Every structure is written in C-alpha cells, then in structure tokens.
Amino acid sequence: VNVYDGKLHAVGSGDLNGAGIPFDLALNIAGLDLHKLKNDIPNLKAEEINGKFYMTMLSRGTFSDIKDLEAKGSLAIREGFLTEFKIFKGLLDVLNEALRLGQLMITDVEGNFLVKDQKIMTDNLRMKSPTIVLLGQGWVDFDQICDLTIAVDMTSGIVPPVAQDVLRTLSVHV
C-alpha cells in the first residue's frame, strides 16, 4: 500500500474468539514522508518535522490492552529535521544543557528496539546531526518515563580533534 509517499506492508492474524482478541503482526514501512503524515495528526500539525521514516517490526499482543504489546524491530529516519519533534525536543534540551554544544539539529535517527513489559528498549540508538553523532541506550515506558544514557560517538569522524578529549568522557543520563 502507498501511504504518505512511502510503502506500507503488513501481514497479520488475529483470533476474534480469543480473550482480548490476540494478534500477531509483521509490519514494514519504507520511505514514509513525516512532513505529510504530521499534517494529518492534529497534535503534530504545528511542529516542524521532516524526514523519511523506515521501520520493520514483528509484534504480538491483544487489541483489548496495549499494555500486552510485545515487539521487536528496527527503525530509521533519514534526511530529517526532528529538532522540534516533542520526542526529541526535551531530550535535546537536556543534552544541549549538559554537553554545551549549542543547538543540536537531529537529521537522522536509527536503532533496534524491543517492546516488552510496557517499555520500549534500545541498546543501539544513533542520532546524527551535522556536527555530532550521539549514541544511546535505555528505555522509555508507556507512561513516558525515560531512562536513557547518551554519549558522543567518537568514531564518527565529525568531532573536531580539539573537542575530542572533553567529549570522550561525557555521558548524559536522562
């Protein structure tokens, strides 16, 4: 199916007679235009969000309770402008204060994830800006409580030599 200039493929099954209507779902999204998507979501219309969204996910749960959801997969956002997106804005405000790097502009995000016990967990989040690459691991729960550790990727080749000694030792816990 074509959706927001991207492709969406889904294959799943559900048991209408099962308690809570259990389901299994395999989902692949490729190249979905976030700017077009956000214009159809009232809470996001005013935010400046751009980029192409990619995700592959296997999930299972029940339609009756989102808290039962279990999933694993990967996601990426390419060629984006995500600085004003609420998910990133709070995190970037904390990082800008802690790292004193000036205003960071996130353009690319990628990572694997696991959804279990009402938490979205990752051990390889990568957020790229034109000036720095940040690596993260941790979780966000369904109540939006966050436990993430973010560090500067010193192997990205973006960090100038004069800043490497300082940034190598920095790690921010959110």
GROMACS .gro file of N, CA and C in nm:
model
  522
    1VAL      N    1   0.085  -0.118   0.000
    1VAL     CA    2   0.000   0.000   0.000
    1VAL      C    3   0.089   0.124   0.000
    2ASN      N    4   0.058   0.222  -0.083
    2ASN     CA    5   0.127   0.350  -0.081
    2ASN      C    6   0.065   0.439   0.026
    3VAL      N    7   0.149   0.500   0.109
    3VAL     CA    8   0.100   0.588   0.214
    3VAL      C    9   0.202   0.699   0.238
    4TYR      N   10   0.159   0.823   0.229
    4TYR     CA   11   0.245   0.939   0.251
    4TYR      C   12   0.378   0.926   0.174
    5ASP      N   13   0.366   0.896   0.046
    5ASP     CA   14   0.479   0.881  -0.046
    5ASP      C   15   0.573   0.766  -0.010
    6GLY      N   16   0.531   0.678   0.079
    6GLY     CA   17   0.610   0.562   0.116
    6GLY      C   18   0.531   0.435   0.093
    7LYS      N   19   0.589   0.326   0.134
    7LYS     CA   20   0.525   0.195   0.119
    7LYS      C   21   0.499   0.135   0.257
    8LEU      N   22   0.384   0.074   0.274
    8LEU     CA   23   0.348   0.005   0.397
    8LEU      C   24   0.305  -0.137   0.361
    9HIS      N   25   0.369  -0.234   0.423
    9HIS     CA   26   0.334  -0.375   0.405
    9HIS      C   27   0.306  -0.432   0.543
   10ALA      N   28   0.191  -0.498   0.557
   10ALA     CA   29   0.154  -0.558   0.685
   10ALA      C   30   0.095  -0.695   0.659
   11VAL      N   31   0.135  -0.791   0.742
   11VAL     CA   32   0.080  -0.925   0.739
   11VAL      C   33   0.050  -0.962   0.883
   12GLY      N   34  -0.069  -1.009   0.909
   12GLY     CA   35  -0.101  -1.042   1.046
   12GLY      C   36  -0.215  -1.140   1.057
   13SER      N   37  -0.239  -1.177   1.181
   13SER     CA   38  -0.352  -1.265   1.211
   13SER      C   39  -0.405  -1.229   1.349
   14GLY      N   40  -0.530  -1.258   1.370
   14GLY     CA   41  -0.593  -1.233   1.498
   14GLY      C   42  -0.695  -1.341   1.528
   15ASP      N   43  -0.725  -1.358   1.654
   15ASP     CA   44  -0.822  -1.457   1.698
   15ASP      C   45  -0.940  -1.383   1.759
   16LEU      N   46  -1.046  -1.367   1.681
   16LEU     CA   47  -1.163  -1.292   1.727
   16LEU      C   48  -1.234  -1.360   1.843
   17ASN      N   49  -1.210  -1.488   1.864
   17ASN     CA   50  -1.273  -1.560   1.974
   17ASN      C   51  -1.183  -1.568   2.098
   18GLY      N   52  -1.057  -1.529   2.084
   18GLY     CA   53  -0.963  -1.535   2.195
   18GLY      C   54  -0.983  -1.422   2.293
   19ALA      N   55  -0.944  -1.444   2.417
   19ALA     CA   56  -0.955  -1.342   2.521
   19ALA      C   57  -0.874  -1.219   2.482
   20GLY      N   58  -0.939  -1.104   2.475
   20GLY     CA   59  -0.871  -0.979   2.441
   20GLY      C   60  -0.841  -0.963   2.294
   21ILE      N   61  -0.879  -1.058   2.211
   21ILE     CA   62  -0.852  -1.062   2.068
   21ILE      C   63  -0.700  -1.054   2.042
   22PRO      N   64  -0.631  -1.166   2.067
   22PRO     CA   65  -0.486  -1.168   2.044
   22PRO      C   66  -0.453  -1.155   1.895
   23PHE      N   67  -0.337  -1.095   1.868
   23PHE     CA   68  -0.294  -1.076   1.730
   23PHE      C   69  -0.143  -1.095   1.718
   24ASP      N   70  -0.100  -1.124   1.596
   24ASP     CA   71   0.040  -1.123   1.554
   24ASP      C   72   0.046  -1.034   1.432
   25LEU      N   73   0.150  -0.950   1.422
   25LEU     CA   74   0.160  -0.857   1.311
   25LEU      C   75   0.305  -0.840   1.269
   26ALA      N   76   0.329  -0.851   1.140
   26ALA     CA   77   0.458  -0.815   1.081
   26ALA      C   78   0.434  -0.689   0.999
   27LEU      N   79   0.518  -0.586   1.024
   27LEU     CA   80   0.496  -0.457   0.962
   27LEU      C   81   0.626  -0.405   0.901
   28ASN      N   82   0.616  -0.352   0.780
   28ASN     CA   83   0.732  -0.289   0.716
   28ASN      C   84   0.685  -0.156   0.657
   29ILE      N   85   0.752  -0.048   0.695
   29ILE     CA   86   0.724   0.085   0.643
   29ILE      C   87   0.853   0.135   0.578
   30ALA      N   88   0.843   0.184   0.455
   30ALA     CA   89   0.963   0.229   0.383
   30ALA      C   90   0.937   0.365   0.318
   31GLY      N   91   1.012   0.466   0.362
   31GLY     CA   92   1.010   0.595   0.297
   31GLY      C   93   0.888   0.681   0.323
   32LEU      N   94   0.818   0.659   0.433
   32LEU     CA   95   0.701   0.740   0.466
   32LEU      C   96   0.744   0.884   0.494
   33ASP      N   97   0.679   0.980   0.432
   33ASP     CA   98   0.713   1.123   0.445
   33ASP      C   99   0.652   1.177   0.575
   34LEU      N  100   0.737   1.206   0.673
   34LEU     CA  101   0.689   1.253   0.804
   34LEU      C  102   0.620   1.389   0.796
   35HIS      N  103   0.663   1.474   0.706
   35HIS     CA  104   0.601   1.606   0.692
   35HIS      C  105   0.456   1.592   0.648
   36LYS      N  106   0.430   1.502   0.554
   36LYS     CA  107   0.292   1.480   0.508
   36LYS      C  108   0.209   1.412   0.616
   37LEU      N  109   0.268   1.315   0.687
   37LEU     CA  110   0.198   1.246   0.795
   37LEU      C  111   0.157   1.343   0.905
   38LYS      N  112   0.250   1.429   0.948
   38LYS     CA  113   0.221   1.518   1.061
   38LYS      C  114   0.108   1.616   1.031
   39ASN      N  115   0.089   1.649   0.903
   39ASN     CA  116  -0.020   1.740   0.867
   39ASN      C  117  -0.158   1.678   0.887
   40ASP      N  118  -0.165   1.545   0.900
   40ASP     CA  119  -0.292   1.478   0.925
   40ASP      C  120  -0.311   1.440   1.072
   41ILE      N  121  -0.217   1.479   1.157
   41ILE     CA  122  -0.228   1.449   1.301
   41ILE      C  123  -0.239   1.582   1.376
   42PRO      N  124  -0.358   1.611   1.432
   42PRO     CA  125  -0.381   1.742   1.494
   42PRO      C  126  -0.273   1.784   1.596
   43ASN      N  127  -0.226   1.693   1.679
   43ASN     CA  128  -0.126   1.728   1.781
   43ASN      C  129   0.010   1.763   1.722
   44LEU      N  130   0.036   1.724   1.598
   44LEU     CA  131   0.167   1.747   1.536
   44LEU      C  132   0.167   1.854   1.428
   45LYS      N  133   0.048   1.902   1.387
   45LYS     CA  134   0.039   1.994   1.274
   45LYS      C  135   0.130   2.115   1.287
   46ALA      N  136   0.142   2.171   1.406
   46ALA     CA  137   0.219   2.294   1.424
   46ALA      C  138   0.370   2.269   1.436
   47GLU      N  139   0.410   2.144   1.453
   47GLU     CA  140   0.552   2.113   1.472
   47GLU      C  141   0.623   2.105   1.337
   48GLU      N  142   0.749   2.148   1.336
   48GLU     CA  143   0.831   2.141   1.216
   48GLU      C  144   0.902   2.005   1.215
   49ILE      N  145   0.850   1.913   1.137
   49ILE     CA  146   0.903   1.776   1.130
   49ILE      C  147   0.916   1.739   0.983
   50ASN      N  148   1.032   1.690   0.946
   50ASN     CA  149   1.056   1.643   0.810
   50ASN      C  150   1.139   1.516   0.817
   51GLY      N  151   1.137   1.441   0.709
   51GLY     CA  152   1.221   1.322   0.700
   51GLY      C  153   1.145   1.205   0.643
   52LYS      N  154   1.221   1.103   0.611
   52LYS     CA  155   1.164   0.977   0.562
   52LYS      C  156   1.176   0.873   0.672
   53PHE      N  157   1.066   0.803   0.699
   53PHE     CA  158   1.057   0.707   0.809
   53PHE      C  159   1.059   0.565   0.755
   54TYR      N  160   1.141   0.479   0.820
   54TYR     CA  161   1.153   0.338   0.785
   54TYR      C  162   1.140   0.256   0.913
   55MET      N  163   1.065   0.147   0.907
   55MET     CA  164   1.052   0.060   1.023
   55MET      C  165   1.018  -0.082   0.979
   56THR      N  166   1.079  -0.177   1.045
   56THR     CA  167   1.044  -0.318   1.031
   56THR      C  168   1.016  -0.368   1.171
   57MET      N  169   0.903  -0.438   1.189
   57MET     CA  170   0.864  -0.479   1.324
   57MET      C  171   0.784  -0.609   1.320
   58LEU      N  172   0.811  -0.695   1.417
   58LEU     CA  173   0.728  -0.811   1.446
   58LEU      C  174   0.665  -0.786   1.581
   59SER      N  175   0.533  -0.804   1.590
   59SER     CA  176   0.467  -0.773   1.717
   59SER      C  177   0.356  -0.874   1.746
   60ARG      N  178   0.322  -0.876   1.874
   60ARG     CA  179   0.207  -0.956   1.919
   60ARG      C  180   0.150  -0.890   2.042
   61GLY      N  181   0.023  -0.915   2.063
   61GLY     CA  182  -0.044  -0.855   2.178
   61GLY      C  183  -0.192  -0.883   2.171
   62THR      N  184  -0.269  -0.800   2.237
   62THR     CA  185  -0.414  -0.810   2.231
   62THR      C  186  -0.471  -0.672   2.195
   63PHE      N  187  -0.579  -0.673   2.119
   63PHE     CA  188  -0.643  -0.548   2.083
   63PHE      C  189  -0.707  -0.482   2.204
   64SER      N  190  -0.738  -0.559   2.307
   64SER     CA  191  -0.809  -0.503   2.422
   64SER      C  192  -0.718  -0.427   2.518
   65ASP      N  193  -0.586  -0.450   2.512
   65ASP     CA  194  -0.498  -0.384   2.608
   65ASP      C  195  -0.359  -0.364   2.549
   66ILE      N  196  -0.324  -0.239   2.522
   66ILE     CA  197  -0.193  -0.206   2.464
   66ILE      C  198  -0.079  -0.248   2.556
   67LYS      N  199  -0.107  -0.262   2.685
   67LYS     CA  200  -0.004  -0.300   2.781
   67LYS      C  201   0.049  -0.441   2.757
   68ASP      N  202  -0.026  -0.520   2.682
   68ASP     CA  203   0.017  -0.656   2.649
   68ASP      C  204   0.113  -0.661   2.530
   69LEU      N  205   0.136  -0.549   2.464
   69LEU     CA  206   0.214  -0.547   2.341
   69LEU      C  207   0.358  -0.592   2.364
   70GLU      N  208   0.404  -0.680   2.277
   70GLU     CA  209   0.544  -0.720   2.270
   70GLU      C  210   0.586  -0.706   2.124
   71ALA      N  211   0.705  -0.653   2.100
   71ALA     CA  212   0.750  -0.632   1.963
   71ALA      C  213   0.902  -0.624   1.960
   72LYS      N  214   0.955  -0.644   1.841
   72LYS     CA  215   1.097  -0.619   1.818
   72LYS      C  216   1.111  -0.572   1.675
   73GLY      N  217   1.212  -0.488   1.654
   73GLY     CA  218   1.230  -0.437   1.520
   73GLY      C  219   1.338  -0.333   1.512
   74SER      N  220   1.338  -0.262   1.401
   74SER     CA  221   1.433  -0.154   1.380
   74SER      C  222   1.361  -0.038   1.314
   75LEU      N  223   1.417   0.081   1.336
   75LEU     CA  224   1.359   0.198   1.272
   75LEU      C  225   1.470   0.294   1.232
   76ALA      N  226   1.437   0.378   1.136
   76ALA     CA  227   1.530   0.480   1.091
   76ALA      C  228   1.451   0.599   1.039
   77ILE      N  229   1.506   0.717   1.059
   77ILE     CA  230   1.456   0.839   0.999
   77ILE      C  231   1.575   0.899   0.925
   78ARG      N  232   1.555   0.929   0.799
   78ARG     CA  233   1.662   0.981   0.714
   78ARG      C  234   1.625   1.120   0.664
   79GLU      N  235   1.728   1.202   0.640
   79GLU     CA  236   1.710   1.334   0.579
   79GLU      C  237   1.604   1.414   0.651
   80GLY      N  238   1.610   1.414   0.783
   80GLY     CA  239   1.505   1.476   0.860
   80GLY      C  240   1.540   1.608   0.923
   81PHE      N  241   1.439   1.670   0.975
   81PHE     CA  242   1.452   1.783   1.066
   81PHE      C  243   1.363   1.747   1.183
   82LEU      N  244   1.425   1.704   1.295
   82LEU     CA  245   1.349   1.647   1.406
   82LEU      C  246   1.366   1.726   1.535
   83THR      N  247   1.435   1.838   1.530
   83THR     CA  248   1.467   1.914   1.649
   83THR      C  249   1.343   1.961   1.723
   84GLU      N  250   1.236   1.993   1.652
   84GLU     CA  251   1.115   2.044   1.715
   84GLU      C  252   1.015   1.934   1.752
   85PHE      N  253   1.042   1.811   1.710
   85PHE     CA  254   0.954   1.699   1.741
   85PHE      C  255   0.959   1.676   1.891
   86LYS      N  256   0.844   1.673   1.957
   86LYS     CA  257   0.839   1.667   2.104
   86LYS      C  258   0.923   1.553   2.162
   87ILE      N  259   0.925   1.440   2.093
   87ILE     CA  260   1.004   1.326   2.141
   87ILE      C  261   1.150   1.365   2.156
   88PHE      N  262   1.202   1.443   2.061
   88PHE     CA  263   1.342   1.481   2.062
   88PHE      C  264   1.368   1.614   2.131
   89LYS      N  265   1.270   1.703   2.131
   89LYS     CA  266   1.292   1.837   2.185
   89LYS      C  267   1.336   1.834   2.331
   90GLY      N  268   1.265   1.759   2.415
   90GLY     CA  269   1.302   1.750   2.557
   90GLY      C  270   1.440   1.689   2.576
   91LEU      N  271   1.467   1.583   2.503
   91LEU     CA  272   1.597   1.518   2.510
   91LEU      C  273   1.707   1.613   2.465
   92LEU      N  274   1.686   1.683   2.355
   92LEU     CA  275   1.787   1.774   2.304
   92LEU      C  276   1.811   1.891   2.398
   93ASP      N  277   1.705   1.940   2.463
   93ASP     CA  278   1.723   2.048   2.561
   93ASP      C  279   1.815   2.003   2.673
   94VAL      N  280   1.795   1.881   2.723
   94VAL     CA  281   1.881   1.826   2.829
   94VAL      C  282   2.024   1.810   2.778
   95LEU      N  283   2.040   1.755   2.658
   95LEU     CA  284   2.174   1.734   2.601
   95LEU      C  285   2.245   1.867   2.574
   96ASN      N  286   2.173   1.964   2.522
   96ASN     CA  287   2.234   2.095   2.496
   96ASN      C  288   2.284   2.157   2.625
   97GLU      N  289   2.208   2.142   2.732
   97GLU     CA  290   2.249   2.197   2.861
   97GLU      C  291   2.370   2.122   2.916
   98ALA      N  292   2.367   1.989   2.907
   98ALA     CA  293   2.474   1.908   2.966
   98ALA      C  294   2.603   1.913   2.884
   99LEU      N  295   2.591   1.904   2.753
   99LEU     CA  296   2.709   1.895   2.668
   99LEU      C  297   2.760   2.032   2.623
  100ARG      N  298   2.677   2.133   2.636
  100ARG     CA  299   2.715   2.270   2.596
  100ARG      C  300   2.766   2.274   2.451
  101LEU      N  301   2.690   2.208   2.363
  101LEU     CA  302   2.730   2.201   2.223
  101LEU      C  303   2.657   2.302   2.136
  102GLY      N  304   2.576   2.385   2.195
  102GLY     CA  305   2.492   2.473   2.115
  102GLY      C  306   2.368   2.396   2.072
  103GLN      N  307   2.286   2.457   1.991
  103GLN     CA  308   2.161   2.394   1.949
  103GLN      C  309   2.189   2.278   1.853
  104LEU      N  310   2.156   2.157   1.895
  104LEU     CA  311   2.173   2.040   1.808
  104LEU      C  312   2.052   2.027   1.716
  105MET      N  313   2.076   1.989   1.593
  105MET     CA  314   1.969   1.964   1.498
  105MET      C  315   1.982   1.818   1.454
  106ILE      N  316   1.888   1.736   1.494
  106ILE     CA  317   1.891   1.594   1.458
  106ILE      C  318   1.834   1.577   1.318
  107THR      N  319   1.912   1.510   1.231
  107THR     CA  320   1.869   1.486   1.094
  107THR      C  321   1.845   1.338   1.064
  108ASP      N  322   1.912   1.251   1.138
  108ASP     CA  323   1.898   1.107   1.114
  108ASP      C  324   1.894   1.033   1.247
  109VAL      N  325   1.807   0.934   1.254
  109VAL     CA  326   1.793   0.851   1.374
  109VAL      C  327   1.784   0.707   1.327
  110GLU      N  328   1.848   0.616   1.400
  110GLU     CA  329   1.832   0.474   1.369
  110GLU      C  330   1.857   0.392   1.495
  111GLY      N  331   1.801   0.274   1.497
  111GLY     CA  332   1.825   0.183   1.608
  111GLY      C  333   1.730   0.066   1.604
  112ASN      N  334   1.767  -0.036   1.680
  112ASN     CA  335   1.680  -0.150   1.701
  112ASN      C  336   1.602  -0.126   1.828
  113PHE      N  337   1.489  -0.193   1.842
  113PHE     CA  338   1.409  -0.176   1.963
  113PHE      C  339   1.340  -0.306   2.002
  114LEU      N  340   1.304  -0.311   2.127
  114LEU     CA  341   1.230  -0.422   2.184
  114LEU      C  342   1.120  -0.361   2.269
  115VAL      N  343   0.997  -0.407   2.252
  115VAL     CA  344   0.884  -0.361   2.334
  115VAL      C  345   0.842  -0.479   2.421
  116LYS      N  346   0.851  -0.459   2.552
  116LYS     CA  347   0.817  -0.564   2.646
  116LYS      C  348   0.794  -0.500   2.783
  117ASP      N  349   0.702  -0.555   2.860
  117ASP     CA  350   0.673  -0.506   2.994
  117ASP      C  351   0.644  -0.356   2.994
  118GLN      N  352   0.571  -0.309   2.894
  118GLN     CA  353   0.529  -0.170   2.882
  118GLN      C  354   0.645  -0.073   2.867
  119LYS      N  355   0.756  -0.120   2.810
  119LYS     CA  356   0.872  -0.036   2.784
  119LYS      C  357   0.920  -0.056   2.641
  120ILE      N  358   0.970   0.052   2.581
  120ILE     CA  359   1.037   0.046   2.452
  120ILE      C  360   1.185   0.059   2.484
  121MET      N  361   1.262  -0.045   2.455
  121MET     CA  362   1.403  -0.050   2.494
  121MET      C  363   1.493  -0.053   2.369
  122THR      N  364   1.610   0.007   2.383
  122THR     CA  365   1.710   0.000   2.276
  122THR      C  366   1.848  -0.005   2.338
  123ASP      N  367   1.939  -0.070   2.268
  123ASP     CA  368   2.078  -0.068   2.313
  123ASP      C  369   2.169  -0.011   2.205
  124ASN      N  370   2.108   0.044   2.096
  124ASN     CA  371   2.191   0.098   1.989
  124ASN      C  372   2.126   0.216   1.916
  125LEU      N  373   2.069   0.307   1.990
  125LEU     CA  374   2.012   0.427   1.931
  125LEU      C  375   2.125   0.515   1.878
  126ARG      N  376   2.109   0.565   1.756
  126ARG     CA  377   2.209   0.653   1.695
  126ARG      C  378   2.137   0.776   1.641
  127MET      N  379   2.175   0.893   1.690
  127MET     CA  380   2.114   1.019   1.647
  127MET      C  381   2.224   1.105   1.585
  128LYS      N  382   2.202   1.148   1.463
  128LYS     CA  383   2.305   1.221   1.391
  128LYS      C  384   2.260   1.364   1.364
  129SER      N  385   2.352   1.456   1.385
  129SER     CA  386   2.333   1.595   1.346
  129SER      C  387   2.447   1.631   1.253
  130PRO      N  388   2.442   1.747   1.190
  130PRO     CA  389   2.555   1.785   1.104
  130PRO      C  390   2.687   1.801   1.181
  131THR      N  391   2.679   1.822   1.313
  131THR     CA  392   2.801   1.850   1.389
  131THR      C  393   2.844   1.739   1.484
  132ILE      N  394   2.757   1.642   1.512
  132ILE     CA  395   2.792   1.540   1.612
  132ILE      C  396   2.702   1.418   1.594
  133VAL      N  397   2.750   1.303   1.639
  133VAL     CA  398   2.670   1.180   1.641
  133VAL      C  399   2.658   1.136   1.786
  134LEU      N  400   2.535   1.109   1.828
  134LEU     CA  401   2.508   1.067   1.965
  134LEU      C  402   2.462   0.922   1.965
  135LEU      N  403   2.510   0.845   2.061
  135LEU     CA  404   2.472   0.705   2.077
  135LEU      C  405   2.395   0.691   2.207
  136GLY      N  406   2.290   0.611   2.205
  136GLY     CA  407   2.208   0.596   2.325
  136GLY      C  408   2.167   0.453   2.350
  137GLN      N  409   2.138   0.429   2.477
  137GLN     CA  410   2.079   0.302   2.517
  137GLN      C  411   1.992   0.328   2.638
  138GLY      N  412   1.886   0.247   2.650
  138GLY     CA  413   1.796   0.263   2.763
  138GLY      C  414   1.653   0.234   2.722
  139TRP      N  415   1.559   0.301   2.789
  139TRP     CA  416   1.418   0.272   2.763
  139TRP      C  417   1.330   0.394   2.790
  140VAL      N  418   1.211   0.388   2.730
  140VAL     CA  419   1.102   0.481   2.757
  140VAL      C  420   0.981   0.394   2.783
  141ASP      N  421   0.909   0.420   2.894
  141ASP     CA  422   0.793   0.334   2.920
  141ASP      C  423   0.665   0.397   2.864
  142PHE      N  424   0.555   0.325   2.873
  142PHE     CA  425   0.429   0.369   2.816
  142PHE      C  426   0.374   0.493   2.885
  143ASP      N  427   0.425   0.526   3.003
  143ASP     CA  428   0.386   0.649   3.074
  143ASP      C  429   0.481   0.763   3.043
  144GLN      N  430   0.571   0.744   2.947
  144GLN     CA  431   0.670   0.842   2.900
  144GLN      C  432   0.778   0.873   3.004
  145ILE      N  433   0.803   0.779   3.092
  145ILE     CA  434   0.917   0.789   3.183
  145ILE      C  435   1.037   0.734   3.107
  146CYS      N  436   1.148   0.804   3.117
  146CYS     CA  437   1.262   0.777   3.031
  146CYS      C  438   1.384   0.744   3.114
  147ASP      N  439   1.460   0.644   3.073
  147ASP     CA  440   1.588   0.610   3.134
  147ASP      C  441   1.686   0.582   3.020
  148LEU      N  442   1.752   0.686   2.973
  148LEU     CA  443   1.843   0.676   2.859
  148LEU      C  444   1.981   0.727   2.898
  149THR      N  445   2.082   0.663   2.845
  149THR     CA  446   2.219   0.711   2.858
  149THR      C  447   2.266   0.747   2.718
  150ILE      N  448   2.312   0.871   2.702
  150ILE     CA  449   2.355   0.923   2.573
  150ILE      C  450   2.503   0.960   2.582
  151ALA      N  451   2.580   0.920   2.481
  151ALA     CA  452   2.722   0.955   2.475
  151ALA      C  453   2.755   1.000   2.333
  152VAL      N  454   2.865   1.070   2.319
  152VAL     CA  455   2.912   1.117   2.189
  152VAL      C  456   2.987   1.003   2.120
  153ASP      N  457   2.956   0.981   1.992
  153ASP     CA  458   3.025   0.881   1.911
  153ASP      C  459   3.158   0.940   1.863
  154MET      N  460   3.266   0.896   1.923
  154MET     CA  461   3.398   0.950   1.889
  154MET      C  462   3.453   0.890   1.759
  155THR      N  463   3.390   0.785   1.707
  155THR     CA  464   3.440   0.721   1.585
  155THR      C  465   3.373   0.776   1.460
  156SER      N  466   3.284   0.873   1.474
  156SER     CA  467   3.206   0.922   1.360
  156SER      C  468   3.287   1.007   1.264
  157GLY      N  469   3.401   1.060   1.311
  157GLY     CA  470   3.481   1.145   1.226
  157GLY      C  471   3.432   1.289   1.219
  158ILE      N  472   3.324   1.318   1.289
  158ILE     CA  473   3.265   1.452   1.286
  158ILE      C  474   3.324   1.541   1.395
  159VAL      N  475   3.360   1.482   1.508
  159VAL     CA  476   3.408   1.559   1.623
  159VAL      C  477   3.547   1.616   1.593
  160PRO      N  478   3.563   1.749   1.603
  160PRO     CA  479   3.695   1.807   1.578
  160PRO      C  480   3.797   1.762   1.682
  161PRO      N  481   3.922   1.745   1.644
  161PRO     CA  482   4.026   1.696   1.737
  161PRO      C  483   4.035   1.776   1.866
  162VAL      N  484   4.015   1.907   1.858
  162VAL     CA  485   4.028   1.991   1.977
  162VAL      C  486   3.920   1.958   2.081
  163ALA      N  487   3.806   1.904   2.040
  163ALA     CA  488   3.698   1.874   2.133
  163ALA      C  489   3.697   1.729   2.179
  164GLN      N  490   3.779   1.643   2.119
  164GLN     CA  491   3.771   1.501   2.147
  164GLN      C  492   3.802   1.465   2.292
  165ASP      N  493   3.901   1.528   2.352
  165ASP     CA  494   3.936   1.494   2.490
  165ASP      C  495   3.821   1.522   2.586
  166VAL      N  496   3.752   1.632   2.566
  166VAL     CA  497   3.640   1.668   2.654
  166VAL      C  498   3.520   1.577   2.627
  167LEU      N  499   3.483   1.560   2.501
  167LEU     CA  500   3.362   1.485   2.467
  167LEU      C  501   3.376   1.335   2.490
  168ARG      N  502   3.496   1.283   2.485
  168ARG     CA  503   3.520   1.139   2.504
  168ARG      C  504   3.470   1.091   2.640
  169THR      N  505   3.479   1.177   2.739
  169THR     CA  506   3.443   1.139   2.876
  169THR      C  507   3.300   1.175   2.913
  170LEU      N  508   3.228   1.243   2.823
  170LEU     CA  509   3.092   1.286   2.856
  170LEU      C  510   2.991   1.176   2.831
  171SER      N  511   2.902   1.161   2.924
  171SER     CA  512   2.788   1.072   2.912
  171SER      C  513   2.675   1.138   2.988
  172VAL      N  514   2.559   1.146   2.927
  172VAL     CA  515   2.445   1.211   2.990
  172VAL      C  516   2.339   1.105   3.016
  173HIS      N  517   2.291   1.104   3.140
  173HIS     CA  518   2.184   1.011   3.179
  173HIS      C  519   2.055   1.091   3.190
  174VAL      N  520   1.955   1.052   3.113
  174VAL     CA  521   1.826   1.122   3.113
  174VAL      C  522   1.723   1.034   3.178
   0.00000   0.00000   0.00000
